[in-house]
XYZ file of C-alpha atoms in Angstrom:
383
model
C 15.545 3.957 8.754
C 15.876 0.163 8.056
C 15.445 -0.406 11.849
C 12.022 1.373 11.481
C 11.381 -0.686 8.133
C 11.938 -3.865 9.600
C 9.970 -3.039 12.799
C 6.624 -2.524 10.765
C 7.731 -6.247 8.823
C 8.021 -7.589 11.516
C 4.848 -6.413 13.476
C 2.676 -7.739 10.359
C 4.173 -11.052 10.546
C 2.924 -11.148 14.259
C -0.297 -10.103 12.872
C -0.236 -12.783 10.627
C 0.924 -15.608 12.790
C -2.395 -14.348 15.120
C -4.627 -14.124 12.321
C -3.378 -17.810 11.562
C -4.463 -19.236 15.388
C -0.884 -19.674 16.207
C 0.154 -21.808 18.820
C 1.882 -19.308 20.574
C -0.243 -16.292 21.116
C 2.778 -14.155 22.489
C 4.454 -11.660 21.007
C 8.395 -12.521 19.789
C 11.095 -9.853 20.682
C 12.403 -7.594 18.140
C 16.078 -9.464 17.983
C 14.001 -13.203 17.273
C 12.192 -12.142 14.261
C 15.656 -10.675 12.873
C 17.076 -14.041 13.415
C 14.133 -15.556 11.789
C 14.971 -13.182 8.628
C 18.933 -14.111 8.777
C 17.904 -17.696 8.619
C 15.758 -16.805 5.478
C 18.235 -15.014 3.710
C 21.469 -17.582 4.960
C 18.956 -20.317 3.507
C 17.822 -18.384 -0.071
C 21.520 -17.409 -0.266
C 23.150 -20.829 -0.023
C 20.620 -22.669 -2.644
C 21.068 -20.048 -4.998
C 25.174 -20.147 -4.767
C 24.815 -24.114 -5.317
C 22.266 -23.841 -7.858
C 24.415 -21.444 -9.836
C 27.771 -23.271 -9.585
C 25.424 -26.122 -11.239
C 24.121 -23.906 -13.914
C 27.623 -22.650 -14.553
C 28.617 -25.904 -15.822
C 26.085 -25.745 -18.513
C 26.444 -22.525 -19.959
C 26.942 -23.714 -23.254
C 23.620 -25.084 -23.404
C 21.968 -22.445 -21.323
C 23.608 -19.688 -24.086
C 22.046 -22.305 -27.518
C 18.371 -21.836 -25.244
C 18.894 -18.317 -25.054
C 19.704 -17.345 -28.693
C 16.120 -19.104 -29.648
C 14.230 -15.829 -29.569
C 16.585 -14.406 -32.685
C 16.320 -17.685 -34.357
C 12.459 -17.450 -33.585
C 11.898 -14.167 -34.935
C 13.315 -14.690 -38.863
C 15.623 -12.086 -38.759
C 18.259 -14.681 -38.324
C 19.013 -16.758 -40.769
C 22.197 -17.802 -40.906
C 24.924 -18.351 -37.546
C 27.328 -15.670 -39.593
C 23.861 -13.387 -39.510
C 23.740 -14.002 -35.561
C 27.894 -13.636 -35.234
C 27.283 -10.008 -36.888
C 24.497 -9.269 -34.793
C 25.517 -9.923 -31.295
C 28.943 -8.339 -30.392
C 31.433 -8.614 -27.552
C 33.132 -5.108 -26.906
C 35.224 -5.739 -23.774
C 37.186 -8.579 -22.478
C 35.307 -9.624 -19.671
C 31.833 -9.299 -21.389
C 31.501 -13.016 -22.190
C 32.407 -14.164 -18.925
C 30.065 -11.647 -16.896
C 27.131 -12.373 -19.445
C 27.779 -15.937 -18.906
C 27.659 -15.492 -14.911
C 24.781 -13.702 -15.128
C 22.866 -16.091 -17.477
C 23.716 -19.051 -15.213
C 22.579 -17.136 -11.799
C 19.234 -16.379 -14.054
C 18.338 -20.226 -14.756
C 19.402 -20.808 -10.800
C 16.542 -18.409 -9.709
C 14.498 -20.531 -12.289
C 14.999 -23.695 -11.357
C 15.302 -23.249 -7.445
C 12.524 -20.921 -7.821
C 10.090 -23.676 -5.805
C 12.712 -23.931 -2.804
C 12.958 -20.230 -2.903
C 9.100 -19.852 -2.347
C 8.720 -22.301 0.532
C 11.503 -20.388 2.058
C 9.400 -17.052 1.904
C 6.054 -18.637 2.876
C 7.959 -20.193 5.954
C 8.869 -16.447 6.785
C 5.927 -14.503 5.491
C 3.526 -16.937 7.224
C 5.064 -18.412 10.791
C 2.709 -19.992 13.447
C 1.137 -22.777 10.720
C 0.536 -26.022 12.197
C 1.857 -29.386 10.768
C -1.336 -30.151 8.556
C -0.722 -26.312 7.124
C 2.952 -26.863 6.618
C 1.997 -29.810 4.771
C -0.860 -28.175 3.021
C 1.947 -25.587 1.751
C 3.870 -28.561 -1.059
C 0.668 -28.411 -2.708
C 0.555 -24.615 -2.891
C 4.428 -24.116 -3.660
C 3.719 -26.692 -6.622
C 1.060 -24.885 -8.117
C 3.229 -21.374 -7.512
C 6.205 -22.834 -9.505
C 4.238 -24.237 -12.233
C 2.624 -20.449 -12.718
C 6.196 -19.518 -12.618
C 6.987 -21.905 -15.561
C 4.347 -21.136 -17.085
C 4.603 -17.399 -17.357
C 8.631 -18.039 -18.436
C 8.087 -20.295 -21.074
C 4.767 -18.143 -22.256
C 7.229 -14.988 -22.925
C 10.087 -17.218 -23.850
C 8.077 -18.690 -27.085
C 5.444 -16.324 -27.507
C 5.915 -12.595 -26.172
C 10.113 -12.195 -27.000
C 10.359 -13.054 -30.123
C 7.706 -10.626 -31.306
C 9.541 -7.763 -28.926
C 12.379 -8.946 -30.721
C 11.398 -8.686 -33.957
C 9.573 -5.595 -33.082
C 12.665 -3.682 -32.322
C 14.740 -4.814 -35.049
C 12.446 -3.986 -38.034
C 11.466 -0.137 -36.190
C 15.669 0.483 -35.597
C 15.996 -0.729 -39.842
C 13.111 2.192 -40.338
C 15.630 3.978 -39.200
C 17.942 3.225 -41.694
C 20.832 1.869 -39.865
C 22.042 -1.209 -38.775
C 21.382 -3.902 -35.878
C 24.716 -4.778 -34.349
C 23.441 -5.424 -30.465
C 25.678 -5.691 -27.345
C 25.624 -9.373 -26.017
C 25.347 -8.900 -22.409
C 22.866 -6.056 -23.442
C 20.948 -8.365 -25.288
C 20.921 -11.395 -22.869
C 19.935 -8.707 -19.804
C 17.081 -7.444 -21.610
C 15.762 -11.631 -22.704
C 16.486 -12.988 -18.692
C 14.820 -9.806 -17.276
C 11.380 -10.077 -19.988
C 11.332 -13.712 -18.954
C 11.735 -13.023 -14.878
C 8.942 -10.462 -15.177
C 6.262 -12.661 -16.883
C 7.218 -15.517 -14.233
C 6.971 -13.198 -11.444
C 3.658 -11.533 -12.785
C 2.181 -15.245 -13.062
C 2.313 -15.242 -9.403
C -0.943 -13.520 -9.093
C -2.989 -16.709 -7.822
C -0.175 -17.353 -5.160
C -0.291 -13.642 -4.165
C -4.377 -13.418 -3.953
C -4.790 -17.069 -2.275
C -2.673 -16.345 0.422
C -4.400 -12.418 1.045
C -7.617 -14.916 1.046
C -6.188 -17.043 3.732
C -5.258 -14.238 5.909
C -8.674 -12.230 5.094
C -6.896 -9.372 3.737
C -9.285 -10.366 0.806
C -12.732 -12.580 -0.138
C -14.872 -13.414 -2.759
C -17.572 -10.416 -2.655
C -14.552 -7.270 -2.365
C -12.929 -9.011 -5.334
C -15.771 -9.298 -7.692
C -17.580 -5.788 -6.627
C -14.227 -4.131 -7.575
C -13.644 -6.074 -10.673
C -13.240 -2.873 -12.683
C -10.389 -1.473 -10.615
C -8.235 -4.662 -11.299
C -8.672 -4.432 -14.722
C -7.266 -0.989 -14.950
C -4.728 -1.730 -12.311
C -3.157 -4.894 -14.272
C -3.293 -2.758 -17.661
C -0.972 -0.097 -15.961
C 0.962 -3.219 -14.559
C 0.941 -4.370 -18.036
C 2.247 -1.322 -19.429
C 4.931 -0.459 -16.861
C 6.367 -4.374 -17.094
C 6.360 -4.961 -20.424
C 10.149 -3.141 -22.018
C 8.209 -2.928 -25.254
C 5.966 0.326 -25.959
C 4.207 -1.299 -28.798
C 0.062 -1.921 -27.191
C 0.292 -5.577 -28.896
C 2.912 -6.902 -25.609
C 0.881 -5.251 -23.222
C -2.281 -6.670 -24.223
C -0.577 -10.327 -24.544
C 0.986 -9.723 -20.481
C -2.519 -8.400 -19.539
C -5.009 -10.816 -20.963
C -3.578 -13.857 -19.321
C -3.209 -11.660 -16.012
C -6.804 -11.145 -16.184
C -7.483 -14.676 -17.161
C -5.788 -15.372 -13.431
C -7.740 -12.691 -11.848
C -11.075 -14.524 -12.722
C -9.465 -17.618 -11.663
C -8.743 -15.962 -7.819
C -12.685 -14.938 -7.985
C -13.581 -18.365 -8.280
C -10.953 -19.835 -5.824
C -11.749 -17.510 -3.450
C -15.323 -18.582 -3.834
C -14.810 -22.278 -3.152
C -12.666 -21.063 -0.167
C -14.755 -18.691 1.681
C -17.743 -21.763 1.014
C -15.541 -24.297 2.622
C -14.625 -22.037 5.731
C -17.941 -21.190 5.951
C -19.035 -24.570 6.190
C -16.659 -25.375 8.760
C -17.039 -21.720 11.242
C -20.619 -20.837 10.620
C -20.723 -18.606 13.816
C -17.891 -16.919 12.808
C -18.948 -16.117 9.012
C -22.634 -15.205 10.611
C -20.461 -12.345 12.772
C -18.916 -11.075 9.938
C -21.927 -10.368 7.576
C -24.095 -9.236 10.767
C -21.571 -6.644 11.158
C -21.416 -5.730 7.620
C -25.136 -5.638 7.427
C -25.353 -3.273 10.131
C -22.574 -0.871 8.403
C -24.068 -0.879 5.160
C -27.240 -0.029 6.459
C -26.055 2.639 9.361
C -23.867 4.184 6.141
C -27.190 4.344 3.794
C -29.671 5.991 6.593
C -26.839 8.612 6.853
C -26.315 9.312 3.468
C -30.493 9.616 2.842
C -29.902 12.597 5.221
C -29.837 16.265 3.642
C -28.012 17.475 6.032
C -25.486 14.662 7.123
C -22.047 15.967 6.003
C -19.787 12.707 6.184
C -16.589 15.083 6.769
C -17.870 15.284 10.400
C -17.805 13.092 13.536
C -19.956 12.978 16.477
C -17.067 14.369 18.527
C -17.338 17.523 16.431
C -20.277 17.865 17.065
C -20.235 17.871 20.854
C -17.174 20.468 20.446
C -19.597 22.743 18.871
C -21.737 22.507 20.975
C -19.875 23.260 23.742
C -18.186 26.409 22.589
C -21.354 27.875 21.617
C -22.392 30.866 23.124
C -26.200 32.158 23.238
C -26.275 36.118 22.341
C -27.350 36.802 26.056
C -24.993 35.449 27.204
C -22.089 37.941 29.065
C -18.271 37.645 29.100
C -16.870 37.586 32.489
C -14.480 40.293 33.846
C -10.881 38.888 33.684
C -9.391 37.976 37.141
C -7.039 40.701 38.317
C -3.738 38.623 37.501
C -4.543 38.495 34.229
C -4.895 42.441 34.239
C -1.540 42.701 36.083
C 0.151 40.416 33.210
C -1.156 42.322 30.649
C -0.146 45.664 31.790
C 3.398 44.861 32.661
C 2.879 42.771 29.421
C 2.050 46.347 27.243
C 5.065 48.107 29.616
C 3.135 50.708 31.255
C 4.924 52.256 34.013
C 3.675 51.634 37.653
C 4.531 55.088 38.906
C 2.180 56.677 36.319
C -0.467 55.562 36.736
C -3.101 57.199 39.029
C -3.657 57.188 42.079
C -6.343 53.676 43.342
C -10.113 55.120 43.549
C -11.929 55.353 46.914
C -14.075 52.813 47.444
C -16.183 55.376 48.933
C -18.709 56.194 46.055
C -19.699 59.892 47.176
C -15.743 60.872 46.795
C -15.751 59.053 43.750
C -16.557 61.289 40.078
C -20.111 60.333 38.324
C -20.007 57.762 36.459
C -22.577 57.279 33.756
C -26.457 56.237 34.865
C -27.982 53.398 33.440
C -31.115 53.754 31.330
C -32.976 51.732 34.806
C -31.599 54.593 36.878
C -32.737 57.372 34.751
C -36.200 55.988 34.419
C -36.549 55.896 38.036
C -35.089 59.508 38.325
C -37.826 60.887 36.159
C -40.769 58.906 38.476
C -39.618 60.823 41.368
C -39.197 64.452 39.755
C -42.484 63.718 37.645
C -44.285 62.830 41.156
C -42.736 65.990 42.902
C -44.320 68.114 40.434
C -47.648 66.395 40.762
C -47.645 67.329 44.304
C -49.864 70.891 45.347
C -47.709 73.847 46.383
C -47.752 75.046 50.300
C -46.991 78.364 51.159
């Protein structure tokens, strides 16, 4: 199964380095691209180990950033209010909550290595003015990243927080939270806003590779919006509309922003491959027309194909038209098929038609029949 999964990765990337104008136009064995991937992974999985022995050393500090939310929400008041609160139940839950806070701020802060690492996989076959074009892009991708972290870190959290405590108090008992429980749920809320800032990276780099462009983005404008509202809701660990509608506003905010950027894109390669561009909306002229003249038909049924059509017309048969007698094998087959016995049957007609019994006239034979004994009765009587 994963061989199968990684063939169909690996025969987009090709696609990709092509659609790029690679140097090398010919296709890589199966066994190269894995080693490409290895080299991904060996490189992600090393600055992620360093990063978090670094963050490690910190975890102090890195637990006093992550307690802000309570703080932030009012709840808190006091540090005996937040010892109450947050609980330790087993002996090793401090140390694994600490491990996994520390391996959270390493994906944070090596997030921009991470990303070049991907692009370098996800997009192979750039040339050194692309590769150099790609600091630029990786920038802007970890600032969104930042961005979206520190957005649900001030902002979206503490009102989840809060949220939670006061509807578990409705229910008139007490908040005493787990504290690896609690610092999973904060990393993962701040990961997901990060991630879902992304959305420019994503859609610029679809752009490049004309998966998308400016006119399919803003003619399906209304899909997006109901697609990042079910993002929205699905993301968001809160039920409550208010933390959807603060993930999906900003998404939306981004989408707009792609529009535009894919604008000024498409204008600037259209500037510089005119022919190419003049192809494209030829060809897309041509099917939106072709596609109207065949809808304006009454009878067009778009569930059929020329090809259907040709195969009904050549199994139609006129009414005149007669089957033909089956070939003798086929009547051999089928006897010994419905097991009749050889010896039983009768004996093979003479091909002599006097010895033969009558078989029935046609209605031409009788009609000539009755011509000659109407004309022998016309004739006169001799004696």
């Amino acid at each position: 199964m994963w061989s199968g999964i990684l063939q169909k990765v690996f025969k987009v990337r090709e696609k990709v380095a092509l659609n790029l104008g690679g140097e090398n136009d010919e296709e890589k064995p199966f066994l190269d691209h894995l080693e490409d991937l290895r080299t991904m992974i060996v490189r992600m999985a090393m600055t992620l180990l360093v990063t978090t022995i670094i963050t490690f050393c910190f975890y102090e500090q890195l637990f006093a950033i992550i307690k802000h939310p309570l703080w932030a929400t009012g709840v808190i008041k006091t540090e005996q209010d937040l010892k109450n609160m947050l609980q330790i139940l087993t002996p090793q839950e401090g140390f694994l909550m600490v491990m996994n806070l520390a391996l959270i701020a390493a994906v944070i802060f090596a997030f921009p290595l991470l990303l070049f690492f991907l692009l370098q996989f996800i997009l192979p076959g750039l040339k050194q003015s692309e590769k150099k074009a790609l600091f630029p892009a990786i920038g802007i991708g970890a600032g969104l990243f930042l961005l979206g972290s520190s957005f649900a870190f001030y902002v979206v959290l503490p009102k989840a927080l809060e949220f939670f405590y006061t509807f578990n108090e409705s229910l008139g008992m007490s908040n005493g939270w787990r504290l690896d429980g609690y610092v999973k749920f904060a990393t993962r809320f701040i990961l997901l806003f990060g991630v879902a800032f992304e959305l420019p990276v994503i859609v610029m780099v679809l752009v490049k590779l004309d998966f998308l462009n400016y006119r399919l983005m803003s003619t399906t404008r209304s899909y997006a919006i109901v697609a990042i509202a079910i993002f929205a809701a699905i993301v968001t660990p809160t039920p409550d509309p208010f933390t959807m509608l603060v993930l999906a506003g900003p998404l939306y905010v981004l989408y707009e922003t792609c529009i535009w950027l894919a604008y000024f894109m498409e204008k600037k390669d259209r500037a510089a491959y005119p022919e190419y561009y003049a192809e494209i909306d030829k060809d897309a002229k041509e099917l939106e027309q072709s596609s109207n003249d065949d809808w304006d038909n009454e009878n067009y049924n778009p569930w059929s194909t020329a090809d259907d059509d040709e195969d009904e017309k050549d199994d139609y048969q006129s009414p005149s038209a007669k089957p033909s007698a089956p070939p003798p094998e086929v009547e051999h087959a089928d006897s010994e098929y419905l097991g009749e016995d050889q010896s039983s049957k009768m004996p093979e007609e003479d091909e002599n038609p006097s010895d033969s019994p009558a078989r029935e006239k046609t209605l031409e034979e009788l009609a000539r029949e009755d011509e000659k004994n109407s004309g022998a009765s016309d004739q006169p009587h001799q004696p």
